[in-house]
Amino acid sequence: MSRGSGKGLSLKDKLDGNELDLSLCDLNEVPVRELAALPKATVLDLSCNNLISLPSDFCSLMHLVKLDLSKNRLQQLPLDFGRLVNLQHLDLLNNRLVTLPVSFAQLKNLKWLDLKDNPLDPVLAKVAGDCLDEKQCKQAAVKVLQHMKAIQSEQDQQRQRKLQAEREMEKKREAEQRAKEALERELRKREKAEEKERRRREYDAQKAAKQEMEKKTKKETVHTRKPVSSSRAPQPPRHKPSWSRSVLRVLLFVLFCILCTLAACKLTELQHQPLCVSMNTLYEDMVAALQNHKTLQNMLQHNSHQ
């Protein structure tokens, strides 16, 4: 691999036992695929190159035990750098690192660490201290791991608190939703009961009106069939026609007929007829009889007064 990209170099030619020296190769990228093909290369030296970042698949090189990345231009490490769980020795001298990824706390086998000459966060720089000898570099590894574990624990706690808050918020929303649904059910139940009560009142009113109408109709029917009750003002009794009046009417009718016949017999040419002679004679006899009949006269006078 070429000097810039790593292509053109024969990694096997540079492999010495378990050590692979790629320092001073003017590398801009790490040949991860070629390195993955050499699992025996547990010691990797990438110092003194032009590396600005490491690819994410670099963390798949889990066979690495010792890694030298000093004197590059690294600004950050991959977020899953902690996957290199077998790493024991890590040299990051003279780069541009400010912080370390939280997954750094997973490097449980790390025994040696050098972070000198990096623009580290003040807190991290104080924790790391100097790496001027073997002892300080080992202490740096222990202290930085503890610091990163504390950060990881705090982030985990924050994440747990956030999840707990989200769960509580979700429970609160569910409780509010249940309360809302219960209130809606109660409102629907109340509206249904009110509607039922309204229909019942309408039914009772219609039934009462129907009964009142039937009662009124029945009362009117009874009034039309029964005689006027005694509570009403008494009416003057009607006079029943007497038998004398009926007899009088018959007599008057007969008299009228006789008078008509007599008139015809006296005023017309029929007066000389035998019938008219008989009628005139009968008339004269009747007039005489009436004049002598006092009972009939009293009856006539009584009827005339009425």
Short mmCIF file of C-alpha atoms in Angstrom, two decimals:
data_model
loop_
_atom_site.label_atom_id
_atom_site.label_comp_id
_atom_site.label_asym_id
_atom_site.label_seq_id
_atom_site.Cartn_x
_atom_site.Cartn_y
_atom_site.Cartn_z
CA MET A 1 0.00 0.00 0.00
CA SER A 2 1.06 3.63 -0.53
CA ARG A 3 2.51 5.68 2.27
CA GLY A 4 -0.49 8.02 2.39
CA SER A 5 -3.29 5.48 2.51
CA GLY A 6 -1.47 2.41 3.66
CA LYS A 7 -1.85 0.62 0.31
CA GLY A 8 1.30 -0.76 -1.25
CA LEU A 9 2.93 -1.59 2.08
CA SER A 10 3.31 -5.25 2.92
CA LEU A 11 2.22 -5.58 6.54
CA LYS A 12 3.69 -9.06 6.73
CA ASP A 13 7.11 -7.63 5.91
CA LYS A 14 6.80 -5.34 8.92
CA LEU A 15 5.49 -8.01 11.26
CA ASP A 16 8.10 -9.17 13.76
CA GLY A 17 6.68 -11.92 15.90
CA ASN A 18 3.60 -10.34 17.46
CA GLU A 19 4.78 -6.77 16.88
CA LEU A 20 3.74 -4.68 13.87
CA ASP A 21 5.55 -1.39 13.41
CA LEU A 22 3.75 1.12 11.16
CA SER A 23 5.35 4.22 12.63
CA LEU A 24 6.79 6.94 10.43
CA CYS A 25 4.77 5.69 7.43
CA ASP A 26 3.10 9.04 6.79
CA LEU A 27 -0.30 7.37 7.20
CA ASN A 28 -3.54 9.40 6.95
CA GLU A 29 -5.74 6.33 7.49
CA VAL A 30 -5.42 3.10 9.42
CA PRO A 31 -5.48 -0.06 7.24
CA VAL A 32 -8.04 -1.80 9.44
CA ARG A 33 -8.89 -4.57 6.97
CA GLU A 34 -5.24 -5.60 6.59
CA LEU A 35 -4.70 -5.40 10.35
CA ALA A 36 -7.75 -7.58 10.98
CA ALA A 37 -6.12 -10.22 8.77
CA LEU A 38 -3.16 -10.37 11.17
CA PRO A 39 -4.61 -11.42 14.51
CA LYS A 40 -1.11 -12.38 15.69
CA ALA A 41 -0.11 -8.70 15.68
CA THR A 42 -1.08 -7.94 19.26
CA VAL A 43 1.42 -5.06 19.50
CA LEU A 44 0.75 -2.22 17.03
CA ASP A 45 2.82 0.92 16.62
CA LEU A 46 1.10 3.73 14.66
CA SER A 47 3.15 6.58 16.11
CA CYS A 48 4.50 9.52 14.15
CA ASN A 49 1.89 9.53 11.39
CA ASN A 50 -0.76 11.99 10.18
CA LEU A 51 -3.82 10.32 11.73
CA ILE A 52 -6.63 12.76 12.54
CA SER A 53 -9.19 10.13 13.55
CA LEU A 54 -9.66 6.42 13.83
CA PRO A 55 -12.40 4.64 11.85
CA SER A 56 -15.20 3.03 13.84
CA ASP A 57 -14.21 -0.45 12.64
CA PHE A 58 -10.78 0.07 14.28
CA CYS A 59 -12.46 -1.06 17.50
CA SER A 60 -12.95 -4.52 15.95
CA LEU A 61 -9.20 -5.17 16.45
CA MET A 62 -9.92 -6.75 19.78
CA HIS A 63 -6.72 -8.81 19.66
CA LEU A 64 -4.58 -5.72 20.37
CA VAL A 65 -2.74 -5.75 23.67
CA LYS A 66 -0.39 -2.82 23.19
CA LEU A 67 -1.17 0.23 21.04
CA ASP A 68 1.02 3.25 20.34
CA LEU A 69 -0.79 6.23 18.79
CA SER A 70 1.59 8.90 20.02
CA LYS A 71 2.61 11.92 17.94
CA ASN A 72 -0.41 12.01 15.62
CA ARG A 73 -3.16 14.61 15.27
CA LEU A 74 -6.02 12.66 16.84
CA GLN A 75 -8.82 14.93 18.03
CA GLN A 76 -11.04 12.19 19.43
CA LEU A 77 -11.31 8.44 19.82
CA PRO A 78 -14.19 6.32 18.52
CA LEU A 79 -17.21 6.18 20.85
CA ASP A 80 -16.91 2.38 21.17
CA PHE A 81 -13.17 2.45 21.89
CA GLY A 82 -13.94 0.40 24.98
CA ARG A 83 -14.43 -2.68 22.79
CA LEU A 84 -10.63 -3.14 22.84
CA VAL A 85 -11.05 -5.03 26.11
CA ASN A 86 -7.68 -6.82 25.84
CA LEU A 87 -5.72 -3.59 25.64
CA GLN A 88 -3.12 -3.27 28.42
CA HIS A 89 -0.78 -0.57 27.18
CA LEU A 90 -1.98 2.65 25.46
CA ASP A 91 0.22 5.56 24.40
CA LEU A 92 -1.62 8.73 23.34
CA LEU A 93 1.23 11.17 23.82
CA ASN A 94 1.21 14.43 21.88
CA ASN A 95 -2.19 14.39 20.17
CA ARG A 96 -5.09 16.85 20.18
CA LEU A 97 -7.43 15.00 22.55
CA VAL A 98 -9.68 16.98 24.88
CA THR A 99 -11.87 14.20 26.30
CA LEU A 100 -12.10 10.43 26.21
CA PRO A 101 -15.19 8.40 25.22
CA VAL A 102 -17.22 7.05 28.15
CA SER A 103 -16.69 3.51 26.85
CA PHE A 104 -13.03 4.00 27.86
CA ALA A 105 -14.15 2.75 31.28
CA GLN A 106 -14.60 -0.75 29.79
CA LEU A 107 -10.84 -1.18 29.27
CA LYS A 108 -10.65 -3.25 32.44
CA ASN A 109 -7.23 -4.74 31.53
CA LEU A 110 -5.52 -1.38 30.93
CA LYS A 111 -2.34 -1.14 33.03
CA TRP A 112 -0.34 1.67 31.36
CA LEU A 113 -1.54 5.03 29.93
CA ASP A 114 0.18 8.16 28.69
CA LEU A 115 -1.92 11.29 27.96
CA LYS A 116 0.80 13.94 28.15
CA ASP A 117 0.91 16.83 25.70
CA ASN A 118 -2.84 16.81 24.92
CA PRO A 119 -5.19 19.78 25.46
CA LEU A 120 -7.16 17.73 27.97
CA ASP A 121 -10.15 18.92 29.94
CA PRO A 122 -8.77 20.33 33.24
CA VAL A 123 -10.54 17.71 35.33
CA LEU A 124 -9.28 14.86 33.15
CA ALA A 125 -5.76 16.34 33.04
CA LYS A 126 -5.68 16.52 36.84
CA VAL A 127 -6.84 12.91 37.13
CA ALA A 128 -4.32 11.64 34.56
CA GLY A 129 -1.35 13.51 36.05
CA ASP A 130 2.13 13.11 34.58
CA CYS A 131 3.53 9.99 32.95
CA LEU A 132 7.23 10.57 33.51
CA ASP A 133 8.04 7.05 34.60
CA GLU A 134 6.56 3.58 34.68
CA LYS A 135 4.87 4.09 38.04
CA GLN A 136 3.13 7.34 37.04
CA CYS A 137 1.91 5.83 33.78
CA LYS A 138 0.43 2.88 35.66
CA GLN A 139 -1.23 5.24 38.16
CA ALA A 140 -2.59 7.27 35.27
CA ALA A 141 -4.19 4.15 33.83
CA VAL A 142 -5.84 3.27 37.16
CA LYS A 143 -7.01 6.81 37.95
CA VAL A 144 -8.34 7.53 34.47
CA LEU A 145 -10.24 4.23 34.43
CA GLN A 146 -11.78 5.08 37.83
CA HIS A 147 -12.64 8.57 36.60
CA MET A 148 -14.22 7.27 33.42
CA LYS A 149 -16.12 4.61 35.39
CA ALA A 150 -17.48 7.36 37.64
CA ILE A 151 -18.54 9.34 34.57
CA GLN A 152 -20.09 6.23 33.08
CA SER A 153 -21.89 5.49 36.34
CA GLU A 154 -23.15 9.06 36.52
CA GLN A 155 -24.33 8.88 32.92
CA ASP A 156 -25.98 5.54 33.62
CA GLN A 157 -27.69 7.06 36.64
CA GLN A 158 -28.77 10.04 34.59
CA ARG A 159 -30.01 7.69 31.91
CA GLN A 160 -31.83 5.65 34.54
CA ARG A 161 -33.31 8.80 36.04
CA LYS A 162 -34.33 9.91 32.58
CA LEU A 163 -35.88 6.53 31.85
CA GLN A 164 -37.57 6.58 35.26
CA ALA A 165 -38.86 10.07 34.60
CA GLU A 166 -40.08 8.98 31.18
CA ARG A 167 -41.76 5.91 32.71
CA GLU A 168 -43.35 8.05 35.41
CA MET A 169 -44.43 10.55 32.79
CA GLU A 170 -45.84 7.70 30.73
CA LYS A 171 -47.64 6.34 33.80
CA LYS A 172 -48.94 9.83 34.51
CA ARG A 173 -50.16 10.17 30.94
CA GLU A 174 -51.76 6.73 31.16
CA ALA A 175 -53.37 7.65 34.49
CA GLU A 176 -54.62 10.92 33.01
CA GLN A 177 -55.90 9.06 29.98
CA ARG A 178 -57.66 6.53 32.20
CA ALA A 179 -59.11 9.35 34.32
CA LYS A 180 -60.22 11.12 31.15
CA GLU A 181 -61.81 7.94 29.79
CA ALA A 182 -63.49 7.29 33.16
CA LEU A 183 -64.82 10.85 33.17
CA GLU A 184 -66.09 10.45 29.61
CA ARG A 185 -67.75 7.16 30.57
CA GLU A 186 -69.32 8.83 33.59
CA LEU A 187 -70.54 11.74 31.45
CA ARG A 188 -71.98 9.33 28.88
CA LYS A 189 -73.61 7.33 31.67
CA ARG A 190 -75.05 10.51 33.19
CA GLU A 191 -76.29 11.75 29.83
CA LYS A 192 -77.85 8.35 29.17
CA ALA A 193 -79.55 8.41 32.58
CA GLU A 194 -80.78 11.98 31.97
CA GLU A 195 -82.07 11.01 28.54
CA LYS A 196 -83.82 7.98 30.03
CA GLU A 197 -85.35 10.14 32.76
CA ARG A 198 -86.48 12.69 30.16
CA ARG A 199 -88.14 9.98 28.07
CA ARG A 200 -89.76 8.56 31.20
CA ARG A 201 -91.17 11.98 32.12
CA GLU A 202 -92.45 12.43 28.56
CA TYR A 203 -94.02 8.98 28.71
CA ASP A 204 -95.66 9.74 32.08
CA ALA A 205 -96.90 13.10 30.78
CA GLN A 206 -98.34 11.51 27.64
CA LYS A 207 -99.93 8.75 29.71
CA ALA A 208 -101.42 11.28 32.15
CA ALA A 209 -102.71 13.42 29.27
CA LYS A 210 -104.22 10.33 27.64
CA GLN A 211 -105.88 9.29 30.91
CA GLU A 212 -107.16 12.82 31.42
CA MET A 213 -108.57 12.86 27.91
CA GLU A 214 -110.20 9.46 28.40
CA LYS A 215 -111.61 10.62 31.73
CA LYS A 216 -112.95 13.79 30.17
CA THR A 217 -114.46 11.90 27.25
CA LYS A 218 -116.04 9.38 29.61
CA LYS A 219 -117.42 12.18 31.76
CA GLU A 220 -118.90 13.93 28.75
CA THR A 221 -120.44 10.64 27.59
CA VAL A 222 -121.97 10.07 31.02
CA HIS A 223 -123.34 13.61 31.08
CA THR A 224 -124.98 13.14 27.71
CA ARG A 225 -126.59 9.87 28.83
CA LYS A 226 -127.60 10.78 32.37
CA PRO A 227 -130.35 13.31 33.23
CA VAL A 228 -129.35 16.67 34.54
CA SER A 229 -127.99 16.31 38.09
CA SER A 230 -129.73 17.87 41.04
CA SER A 231 -126.86 20.33 41.45
CA ARG A 232 -128.00 22.23 38.39
CA ALA A 233 -130.62 24.94 38.80
CA PRO A 234 -134.11 23.47 38.74
CA GLN A 235 -136.09 24.18 35.66
CA PRO A 236 -139.81 24.94 35.84
CA PRO A 237 -141.85 21.83 35.19
CA ARG A 238 -143.44 21.57 31.88
CA HIS A 239 -147.21 21.24 31.83
CA LYS A 240 -148.33 18.00 30.42
CA PRO A 241 -151.15 18.35 27.94
CA SER A 242 -154.45 17.51 29.67
CA TRP A 243 -157.10 15.24 28.14
CA SER A 244 -159.51 18.11 28.10
CA ARG A 245 -157.21 20.10 25.84
CA SER A 246 -156.92 17.18 23.45
CA VAL A 247 -160.67 16.78 23.42
CA LEU A 248 -161.00 20.49 22.85
CA ARG A 249 -158.67 20.39 19.92
CA VAL A 250 -160.64 17.56 18.38
CA LEU A 251 -163.85 19.43 18.96
CA LEU A 252 -162.42 22.59 17.51
CA PHE A 253 -161.24 20.69 14.44
CA VAL A 254 -164.65 19.11 14.06
CA LEU A 255 -166.26 22.49 14.65
CA PHE A 256 -163.99 24.03 12.06
CA CYS A 257 -165.02 21.39 9.56
CA ILE A 258 -168.66 21.92 10.42
CA LEU A 259 -168.27 25.68 10.13
CA CYS A 260 -166.65 25.30 6.78
CA THR A 261 -169.53 23.06 5.65
CA LEU A 262 -172.12 25.45 7.09
CA ALA A 263 -170.45 28.37 5.42
CA ALA A 264 -170.54 26.55 2.17
CA CYS A 265 -174.19 25.65 2.70
CA LYS A 266 -175.24 29.19 3.64
CA LEU A 267 -173.14 31.23 1.29
CA THR A 268 -173.22 29.11 -1.81
CA GLU A 269 -175.90 27.71 -4.03
CA LEU A 270 -175.70 24.43 -2.14
CA GLN A 271 -177.95 25.74 0.65
CA HIS A 272 -181.01 24.22 -0.93
CA GLN A 273 -179.47 20.81 -1.23
CA PRO A 274 -180.79 18.15 1.18
CA LEU A 275 -177.39 17.82 2.83
CA CYS A 276 -177.08 21.49 3.50
CA VAL A 277 -180.65 21.62 4.86
CA SER A 278 -179.74 18.84 7.28
CA MET A 279 -176.53 20.60 8.23
CA ASN A 280 -178.26 23.88 8.88
CA THR A 281 -180.79 22.13 11.06
CA LEU A 282 -178.03 20.32 12.96
CA TYR A 283 -176.16 23.55 13.44
CA GLU A 284 -179.12 25.29 14.94
CA ASP A 285 -179.73 22.34 17.30
CA MET A 286 -176.09 22.31 18.41
CA VAL A 287 -175.99 26.01 19.10
CA ALA A 288 -179.02 25.66 21.26
CA ALA A 289 -177.51 22.71 23.10
CA LEU A 290 -174.27 24.52 23.72
CA GLN A 291 -176.02 27.46 25.18
CA ASN A 292 -177.70 25.20 27.71
CA HIS A 293 -174.56 23.09 28.59
CA LYS A 294 -172.91 24.83 31.51
CA THR A 295 -170.18 22.21 32.02
CA LEU A 296 -168.87 22.70 28.53
CA GLN A 297 -168.98 26.46 29.01
CA ASN A 298 -166.88 26.18 32.18
CA MET A 299 -164.37 23.98 30.38
CA LEU A 300 -164.14 26.48 27.57
CA GLN A 301 -163.63 29.32 30.05
CA HIS A 302 -160.94 27.36 31.93
CA ASN A 303 -159.02 26.64 28.75
CA SER A 304 -159.31 30.24 27.64
CA HIS A 305 -157.76 31.40 30.96
CA GLN A 306 -154.81 29.09 30.53
#
